[in-house]
Coordinates of C-alpha atoms in Angstrom, one line a residue:
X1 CA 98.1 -85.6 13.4
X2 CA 95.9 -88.6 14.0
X3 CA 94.9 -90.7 16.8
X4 CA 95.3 -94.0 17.1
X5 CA 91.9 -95.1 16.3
X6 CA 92.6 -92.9 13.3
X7 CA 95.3 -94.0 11.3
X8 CA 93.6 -96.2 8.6
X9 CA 94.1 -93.7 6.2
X10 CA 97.7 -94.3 5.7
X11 CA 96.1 -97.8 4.0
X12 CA 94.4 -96.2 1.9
X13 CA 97.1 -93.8 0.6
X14 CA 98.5 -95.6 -2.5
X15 CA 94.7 -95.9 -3.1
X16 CA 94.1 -92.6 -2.9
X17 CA 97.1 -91.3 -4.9
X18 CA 97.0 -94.1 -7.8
X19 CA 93.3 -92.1 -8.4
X20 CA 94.8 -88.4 -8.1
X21 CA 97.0 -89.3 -10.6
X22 CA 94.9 -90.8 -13.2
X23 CA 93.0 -87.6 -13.0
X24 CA 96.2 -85.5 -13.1
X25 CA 96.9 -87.5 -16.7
X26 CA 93.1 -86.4 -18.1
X27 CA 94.3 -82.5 -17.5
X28 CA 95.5 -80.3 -20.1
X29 CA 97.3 -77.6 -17.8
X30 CA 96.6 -78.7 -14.0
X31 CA 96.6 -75.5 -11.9
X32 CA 96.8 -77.4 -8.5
X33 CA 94.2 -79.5 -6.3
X34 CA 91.4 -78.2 -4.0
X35 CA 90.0 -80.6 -0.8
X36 CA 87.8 -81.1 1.3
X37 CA 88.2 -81.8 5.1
X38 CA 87.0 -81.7 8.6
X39 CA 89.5 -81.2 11.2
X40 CA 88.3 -82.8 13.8
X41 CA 88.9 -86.6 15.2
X42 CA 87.8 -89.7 13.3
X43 CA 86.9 -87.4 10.0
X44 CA 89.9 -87.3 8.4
X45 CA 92.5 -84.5 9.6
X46 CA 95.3 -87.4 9.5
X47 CA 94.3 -88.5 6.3
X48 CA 93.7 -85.2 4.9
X49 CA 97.7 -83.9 6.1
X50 CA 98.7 -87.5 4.4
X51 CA 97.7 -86.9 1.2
X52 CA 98.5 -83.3 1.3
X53 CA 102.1 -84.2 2.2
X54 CA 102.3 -86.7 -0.8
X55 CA 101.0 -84.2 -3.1
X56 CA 103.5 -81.4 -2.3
X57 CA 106.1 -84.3 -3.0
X58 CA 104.6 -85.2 -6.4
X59 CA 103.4 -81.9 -7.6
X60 CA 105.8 -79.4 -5.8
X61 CA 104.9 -76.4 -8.3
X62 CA 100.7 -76.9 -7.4
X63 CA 99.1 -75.1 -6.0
X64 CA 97.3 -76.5 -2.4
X65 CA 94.1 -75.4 -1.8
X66 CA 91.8 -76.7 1.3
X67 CA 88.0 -76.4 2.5
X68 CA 88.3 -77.1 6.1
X69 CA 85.5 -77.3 8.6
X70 CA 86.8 -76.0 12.2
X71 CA 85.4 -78.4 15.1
X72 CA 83.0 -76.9 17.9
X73 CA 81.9 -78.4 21.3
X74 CA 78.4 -77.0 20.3
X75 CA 77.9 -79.6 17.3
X76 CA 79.3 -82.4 18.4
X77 CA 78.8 -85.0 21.4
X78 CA 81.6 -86.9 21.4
X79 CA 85.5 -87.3 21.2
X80 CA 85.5 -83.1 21.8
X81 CA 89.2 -83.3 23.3
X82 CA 90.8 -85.3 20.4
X83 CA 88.9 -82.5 18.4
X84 CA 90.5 -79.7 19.8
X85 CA 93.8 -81.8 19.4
X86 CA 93.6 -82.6 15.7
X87 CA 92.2 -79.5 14.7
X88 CA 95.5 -77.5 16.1
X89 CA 98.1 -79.6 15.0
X90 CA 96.2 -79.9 11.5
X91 CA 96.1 -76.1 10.9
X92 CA 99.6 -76.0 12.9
X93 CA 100.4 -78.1 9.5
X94 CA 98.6 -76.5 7.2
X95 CA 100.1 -73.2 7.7
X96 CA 103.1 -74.4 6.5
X97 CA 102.5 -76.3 3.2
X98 CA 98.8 -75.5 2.4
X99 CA 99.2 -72.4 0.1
X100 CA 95.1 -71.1 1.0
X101 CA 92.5 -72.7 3.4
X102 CA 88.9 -71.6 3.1
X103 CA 87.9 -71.6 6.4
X104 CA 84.5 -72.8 7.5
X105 CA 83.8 -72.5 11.4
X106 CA 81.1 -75.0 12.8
X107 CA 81.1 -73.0 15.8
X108 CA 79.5 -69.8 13.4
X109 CA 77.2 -72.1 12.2
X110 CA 75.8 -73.2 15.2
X111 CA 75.2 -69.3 15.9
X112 CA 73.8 -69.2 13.1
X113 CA 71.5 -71.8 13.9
X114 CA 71.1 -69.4 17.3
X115 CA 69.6 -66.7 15.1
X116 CA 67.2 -68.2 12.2
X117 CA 64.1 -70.3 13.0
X118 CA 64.8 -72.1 9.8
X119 CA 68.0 -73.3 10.6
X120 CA 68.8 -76.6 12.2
X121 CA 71.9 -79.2 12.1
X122 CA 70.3 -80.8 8.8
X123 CA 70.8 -77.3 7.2
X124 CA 74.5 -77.0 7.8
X125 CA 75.3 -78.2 3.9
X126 CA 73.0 -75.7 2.8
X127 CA 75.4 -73.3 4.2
X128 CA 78.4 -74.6 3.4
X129 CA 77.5 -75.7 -0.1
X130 CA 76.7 -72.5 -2.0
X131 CA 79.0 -70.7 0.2
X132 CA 81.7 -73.0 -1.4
X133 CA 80.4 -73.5 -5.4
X134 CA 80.6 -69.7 -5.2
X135 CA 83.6 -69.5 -4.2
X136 CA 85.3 -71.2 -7.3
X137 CA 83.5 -69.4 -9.7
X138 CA 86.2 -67.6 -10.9
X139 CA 88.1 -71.3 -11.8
X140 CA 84.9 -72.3 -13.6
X141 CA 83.9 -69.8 -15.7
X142 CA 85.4 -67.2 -18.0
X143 CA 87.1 -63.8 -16.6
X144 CA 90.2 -62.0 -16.1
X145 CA 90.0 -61.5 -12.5
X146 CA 91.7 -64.4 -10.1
X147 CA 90.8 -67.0 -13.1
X148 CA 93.4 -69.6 -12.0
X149 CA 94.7 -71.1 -8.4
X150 CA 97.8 -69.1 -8.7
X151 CA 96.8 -65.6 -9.6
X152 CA 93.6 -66.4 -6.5
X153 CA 96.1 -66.6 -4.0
X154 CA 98.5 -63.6 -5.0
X155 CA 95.7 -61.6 -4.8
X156 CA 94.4 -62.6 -1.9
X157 CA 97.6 -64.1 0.5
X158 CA 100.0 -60.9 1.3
X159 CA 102.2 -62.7 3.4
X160 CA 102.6 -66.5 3.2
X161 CA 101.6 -68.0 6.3
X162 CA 98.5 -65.6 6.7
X163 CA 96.7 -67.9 3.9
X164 CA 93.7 -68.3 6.3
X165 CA 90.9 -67.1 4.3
X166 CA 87.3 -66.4 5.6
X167 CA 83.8 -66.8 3.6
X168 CA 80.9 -64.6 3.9
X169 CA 77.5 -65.4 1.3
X170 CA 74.1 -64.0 0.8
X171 CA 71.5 -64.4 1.0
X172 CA 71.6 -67.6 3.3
X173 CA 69.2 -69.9 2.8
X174 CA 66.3 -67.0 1.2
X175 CA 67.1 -69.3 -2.4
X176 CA 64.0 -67.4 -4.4
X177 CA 64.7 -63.7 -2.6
X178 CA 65.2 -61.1 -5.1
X179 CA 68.2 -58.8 -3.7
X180 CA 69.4 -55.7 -4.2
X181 CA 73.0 -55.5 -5.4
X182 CA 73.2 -52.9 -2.2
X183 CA 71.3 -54.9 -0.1
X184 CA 73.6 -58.0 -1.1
X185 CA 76.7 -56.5 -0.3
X186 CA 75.6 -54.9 3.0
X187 CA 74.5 -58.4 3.7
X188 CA 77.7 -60.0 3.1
X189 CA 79.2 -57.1 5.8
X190 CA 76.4 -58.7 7.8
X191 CA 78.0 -61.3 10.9
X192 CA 75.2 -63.9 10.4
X193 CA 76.3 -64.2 6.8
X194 CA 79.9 -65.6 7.8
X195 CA 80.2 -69.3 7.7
X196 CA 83.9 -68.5 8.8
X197 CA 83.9 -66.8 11.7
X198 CA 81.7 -65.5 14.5
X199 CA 81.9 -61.9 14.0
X200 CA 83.8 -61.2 10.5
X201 CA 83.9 -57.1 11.5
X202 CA 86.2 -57.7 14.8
X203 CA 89.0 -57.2 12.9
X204 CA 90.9 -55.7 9.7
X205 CA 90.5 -57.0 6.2
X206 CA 93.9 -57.4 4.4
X207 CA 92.1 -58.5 1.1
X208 CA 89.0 -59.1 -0.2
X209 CA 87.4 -60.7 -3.6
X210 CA 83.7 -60.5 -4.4
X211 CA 82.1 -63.0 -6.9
X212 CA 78.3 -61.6 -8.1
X213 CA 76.2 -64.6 -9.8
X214 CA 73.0 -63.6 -11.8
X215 CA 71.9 -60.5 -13.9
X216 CA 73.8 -58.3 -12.2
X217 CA 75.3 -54.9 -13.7
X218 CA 79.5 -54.8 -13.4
X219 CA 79.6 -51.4 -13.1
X220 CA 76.7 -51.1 -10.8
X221 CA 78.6 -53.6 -8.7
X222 CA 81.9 -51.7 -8.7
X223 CA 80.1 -48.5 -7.8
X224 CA 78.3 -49.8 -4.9
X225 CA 81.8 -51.4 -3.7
X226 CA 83.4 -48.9 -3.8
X227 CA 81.0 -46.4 -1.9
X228 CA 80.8 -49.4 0.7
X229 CA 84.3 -49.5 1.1
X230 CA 84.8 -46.2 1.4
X231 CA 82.4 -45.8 4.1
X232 CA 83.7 -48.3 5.9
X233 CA 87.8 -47.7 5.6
X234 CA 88.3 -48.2 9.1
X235 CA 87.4 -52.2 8.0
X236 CA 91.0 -52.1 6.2
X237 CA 94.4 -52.1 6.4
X238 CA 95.9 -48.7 5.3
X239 CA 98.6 -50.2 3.9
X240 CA 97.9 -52.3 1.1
X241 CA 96.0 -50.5 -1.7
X242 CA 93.4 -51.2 -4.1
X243 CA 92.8 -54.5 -1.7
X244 CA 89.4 -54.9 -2.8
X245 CA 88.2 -56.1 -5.9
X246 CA 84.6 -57.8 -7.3
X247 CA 83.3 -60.1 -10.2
X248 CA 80.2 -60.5 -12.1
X249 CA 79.2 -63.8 -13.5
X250 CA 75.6 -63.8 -15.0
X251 CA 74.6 -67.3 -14.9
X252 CA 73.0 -67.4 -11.2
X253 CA 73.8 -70.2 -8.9
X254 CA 72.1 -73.2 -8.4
X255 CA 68.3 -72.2 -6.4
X256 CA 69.6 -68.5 -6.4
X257 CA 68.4 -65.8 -8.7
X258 CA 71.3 -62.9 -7.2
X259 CA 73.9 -64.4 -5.1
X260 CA 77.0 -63.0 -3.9
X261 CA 80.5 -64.7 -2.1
X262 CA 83.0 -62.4 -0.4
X263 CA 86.1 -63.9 0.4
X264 CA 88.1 -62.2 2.5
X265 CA 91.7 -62.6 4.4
X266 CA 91.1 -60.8 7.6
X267 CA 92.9 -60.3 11.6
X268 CA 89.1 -61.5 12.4
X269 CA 90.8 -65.1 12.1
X270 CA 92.2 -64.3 15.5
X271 CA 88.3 -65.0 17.2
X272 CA 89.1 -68.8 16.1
X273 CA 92.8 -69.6 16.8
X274 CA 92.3 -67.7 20.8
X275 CA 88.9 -70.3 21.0
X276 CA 91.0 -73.0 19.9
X277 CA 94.6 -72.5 21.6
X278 CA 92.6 -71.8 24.5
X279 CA 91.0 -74.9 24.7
X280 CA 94.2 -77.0 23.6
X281 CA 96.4 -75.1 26.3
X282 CA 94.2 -76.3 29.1
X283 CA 94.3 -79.9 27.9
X284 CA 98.3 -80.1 26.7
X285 CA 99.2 -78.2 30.1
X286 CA 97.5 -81.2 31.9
X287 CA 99.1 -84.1 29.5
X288 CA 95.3 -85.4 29.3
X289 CA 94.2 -87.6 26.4
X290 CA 98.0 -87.6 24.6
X291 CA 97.9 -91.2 25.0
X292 CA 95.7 -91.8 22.4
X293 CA 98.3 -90.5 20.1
X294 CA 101.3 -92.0 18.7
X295 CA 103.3 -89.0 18.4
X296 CA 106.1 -87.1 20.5
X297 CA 104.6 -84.9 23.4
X298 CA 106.8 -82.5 21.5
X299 CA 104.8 -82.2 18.9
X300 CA 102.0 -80.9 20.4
X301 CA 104.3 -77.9 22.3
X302 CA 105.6 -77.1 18.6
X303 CA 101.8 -77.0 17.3
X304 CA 100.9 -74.9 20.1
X305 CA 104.1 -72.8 19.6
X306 CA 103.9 -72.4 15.7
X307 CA 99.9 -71.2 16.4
X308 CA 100.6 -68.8 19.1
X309 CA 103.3 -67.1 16.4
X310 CA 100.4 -67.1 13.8
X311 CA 98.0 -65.3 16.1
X312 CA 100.2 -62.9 17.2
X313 CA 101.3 -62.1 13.6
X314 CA 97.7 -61.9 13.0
X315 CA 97.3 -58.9 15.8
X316 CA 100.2 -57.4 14.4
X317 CA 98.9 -56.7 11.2
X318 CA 95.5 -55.9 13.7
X319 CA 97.5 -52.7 15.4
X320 CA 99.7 -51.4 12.7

């Protein structure tokens, strides 16, 4: 999934896997490997599906986990086509070997951007960041809830292509704002606190896990979740029950004194895969810019195809 300008990183694969597994011999019981990509052209999409295709050969019982950031014309000024083009034949990919991807949507944080004074491009780690250490809390420290890759994605991932996972975190950028653990969860409900998607209540939530960092009560936590949810059932699939569930850690993150992470598997994916098949449908119907790739035109109708089927499994779950 790379174009040609793109494809140093198969010379640095042996590189890169010699490292992974002098790491993988320091581990007493490896769980599986978590990474860190943007899908979008020239930062590593190719590279990123490389080494994630070499690790599912070498470690076929590991578990796959990826943070992806999802490309948007409105941050970025050059090479948008390949963008679009990478991006959709990387999650095309991913949907078939990746086992969860946290997804993190440049085009929300733009909006984002939109809607605080405080915000600006130099911001977007301190989005992303706290968004993302929060979310593997529950690998880090002590618990019985989704401690380990496995049991995370069980919980989470119903079905096993729908492994498209969405972050929401509060308070965003307010580091020394005392909150409420009410006012922290009706924040995370909140759009603006998405760094997934631009409106996470569009659609249904199939799952949800809540992390709580700081000195925060369990039981108050579980009390006010469950009020919340209940208020708000028409946010869920009827389905599958008991499809929430929350955590309290009490050492508080990094700048934060309360913080709080949901992660959530929801049909409000659908926002991002219509923006981007959308975008790659007018470009592949055209043939433009495929000659900067050296792949098979076909390729690109099977990415196209195997994203369409995603989305429409997506509105399924949406309707029923």
């Amino acid at each position: 999934t790379q174009a040609k300008e793109g494809s140093s990183g198969i010379n640095a694969e042996y590189g890169a896997l010699d490292e992974v597994r002098k790491i993988v011999e320091l581990c007493d019981s490896l769980q599986g490997f978590q990474l860190c990509s943007s899908l979008g052209e020239g930062t590593g999409s190719g590279t990123t599906s490389l080494l994630i295709t070499k690790l599912r050969e070498e470690y076929p019982d590991k578990m796959l986990h990826t943070f992806s950031v999802i490309p948007s014309g409105y941050t970025s000024d050059t090479d948008i086509p390949l963008q679009i083009y990478n991006c959709v034949l990387t999650l095309s990919y991913f949907a078939e070997i990746v086992d969860a991807v946290f997804c993190i949507d440049n085009e929300q944080l733009y909006q984002r951007m939109r809607w605080s004074p405080v915000s600006s491009f130099k911001n977007f780690n301190k989005m992303i960041a706290p968004a993302m250490t929060a979310a593997t809390s529950s690998f880090r420290f002590r618990g019985d809830l989704n401690n380990d890759m496995r049991r995370f994605s069980t919980n989470l991932v119903p079905f096993p292509r729908l492994h498209f996972l969405q972050m929401n975190f509060a308070p965003l950028l307010n580091f020394e704002y005392i909150m409420s653990v009410p006012s922290l969860i009706h924040e995370l409900w909140f759009p603006k606190s998405s760094v997934s998607v631009v409106n996470s209540l569009a659609g249904k939530c199939l799952s949800i896990f809540s992390i709580f960092r700081g000195n925060i009560s369990q039981g108050e936590v579980d009390d006010c979740m469950g009020h919340f949810t209940d208020t708000n059932s028409s946010q869920f699939v009827e389905w599958i029950p008991n499809n929430t569930s929350s955590r309290v850690y009490s050492i508080p993150q990094h700048k934060f004194v309360r913080s709080a992470v949901m992660i959530s598997n929801s049909t409000s994916f659908t926002q991002t895969l219509q923006r981007l098949l959308r975008q790659f449908n007018y470009m592949l119907s055209r043939k433009a810019f495929l000659h900067y790739f050296e792949m098979d035109s076909l390729e690109f109708t099977h990415a196209d195809s195997n994203m369409s089927s995603l989305l429409n499994e997506y509105q399924m779950l949406e309707t029923t």
